[in-house]
Tab-separated table of C-alpha atoms in Angstrom:
chain	number	residue	atom	x	y	z
A	1	MET	CA	-111.384	-138.304	93.414
A	2	ASN	CA	-113.703	-140.039	90.659
A	3	ARG	CA	-115.485	-137.872	88.264
A	4	VAL	CA	-118.350	-138.215	85.905
A	5	THR	CA	-119.170	-136.170	82.895
A	6	VAL	CA	-122.554	-134.850	82.343
A	7	MET	CA	-124.235	-133.301	79.251
A	8	VAL	CA	-126.086	-129.655	80.170
A	9	ARG	CA	-127.459	-126.772	78.604
A	10	TYR	CA	-129.266	-123.510	79.676
A	11	ARG	CA	-133.030	-123.844	80.456
A	12	ARG	CA	-135.461	-122.476	78.140
A	13	GLY	CA	-135.680	-118.740	78.950
A	14	VAL	CA	-132.275	-118.129	80.276
A	15	VAL	CA	-130.683	-117.492	77.173
A	16	GLY	CA	-131.845	-117.316	73.406
A	17	GLU	CA	-132.554	-120.601	71.641
A	18	SER	CA	-129.284	-120.271	69.510
A	19	ARG	CA	-126.998	-120.499	72.576
A	20	ARG	CA	-128.951	-123.450	73.894
A	21	THR	CA	-126.040	-125.599	73.130
A	22	VAL	CA	-125.317	-128.862	74.870
A	23	HIS	CA	-122.153	-128.449	76.871
A	24	LEU	CA	-119.869	-131.126	78.934
A	25	VAL	CA	-119.358	-130.538	82.587
A	26	VAL	CA	-117.274	-132.642	84.650
A	27	LEU	CA	-118.313	-133.059	88.262
A	28	PRO	CA	-117.338	-135.262	91.429
A	29	ALA	CA	-118.881	-138.766	91.382
A	30	SER	CA	-120.324	-138.037	94.751
A	31	LEU	CA	-123.854	-135.922	94.458
A	32	ALA	CA	-122.692	-134.317	97.637
A	33	ASP	CA	-120.144	-132.363	96.049
A	34	VAL	CA	-121.893	-131.036	93.259
A	35	PRO	CA	-121.363	-127.286	93.314
A	36	ASP	CA	-124.046	-124.545	92.809
A	37	ASN	CA	-122.206	-123.031	89.758
A	38	LEU	CA	-121.312	-125.269	87.087
A	39	GLY	CA	-118.337	-124.837	84.577
A	40	ALA	CA	-118.280	-126.600	81.280
A	41	VAL	CA	-115.169	-128.034	79.833
A	42	CYS	CA	-115.403	-124.720	76.951
A	43	GLY	CA	-115.541	-122.651	80.137
A	44	ALA	CA	-119.296	-121.412	79.898
A	45	ARG	CA	-120.650	-120.902	83.367
A	46	PHE	CA	-124.161	-121.937	84.747
A	47	GLY	CA	-125.466	-120.277	87.819
A	48	PRO	CA	-127.839	-122.098	90.295
A	49	GLY	CA	-131.212	-123.077	88.257
A	50	ASP	CA	-129.503	-121.950	84.873
A	51	ALA	CA	-128.961	-125.297	83.551
A	52	GLU	CA	-131.049	-128.558	82.714
A	53	THR	CA	-129.314	-132.158	82.012
A	54	VAL	CA	-129.558	-134.008	79.026
A	55	ASN	CA	-129.943	-137.365	79.214
A	56	SER	CA	-129.327	-138.561	75.792
A	57	PRO	CA	-127.650	-136.923	72.533
A	58	GLN	CA	-129.989	-134.203	71.649
A	59	GLY	CA	-129.932	-130.610	70.199
A	60	MET	CA	-126.555	-129.009	69.037
A	61	PRO	CA	-123.515	-129.681	70.835
A	62	CYS	CA	-121.112	-127.140	71.859
A	63	VAL	CA	-118.447	-127.624	69.265
A	64	GLN	CA	-115.487	-126.328	72.045
A	65	CYS	CA	-116.556	-128.932	74.279
A	66	LEU	CA	-116.510	-131.818	72.103
A	67	ALA	CA	-112.926	-130.679	70.887
A	68	MET	CA	-111.749	-130.488	74.561
A	69	ALA	CA	-113.843	-133.638	75.853
A	70	PRO	CA	-112.070	-135.248	78.718
A	71	VAL	CA	-111.512	-138.981	77.144
A	72	ARG	CA	-110.112	-142.099	78.666
């Protein structure tokens, strides 16, 4: 199954600003298969409506996600 890696962070107001780091989430390539609950590479969990996508590198990255990033 093909997968894509996306950058997400908690939406403003869900957690404090210091916890709004940018995480890496590996998803199925098919949008029909995106789960309601997302799990980041580092283990952070995002419930429905808790996350927003980050389309360009911005904000503080999650160091654990970077260290564990899936690479080809």
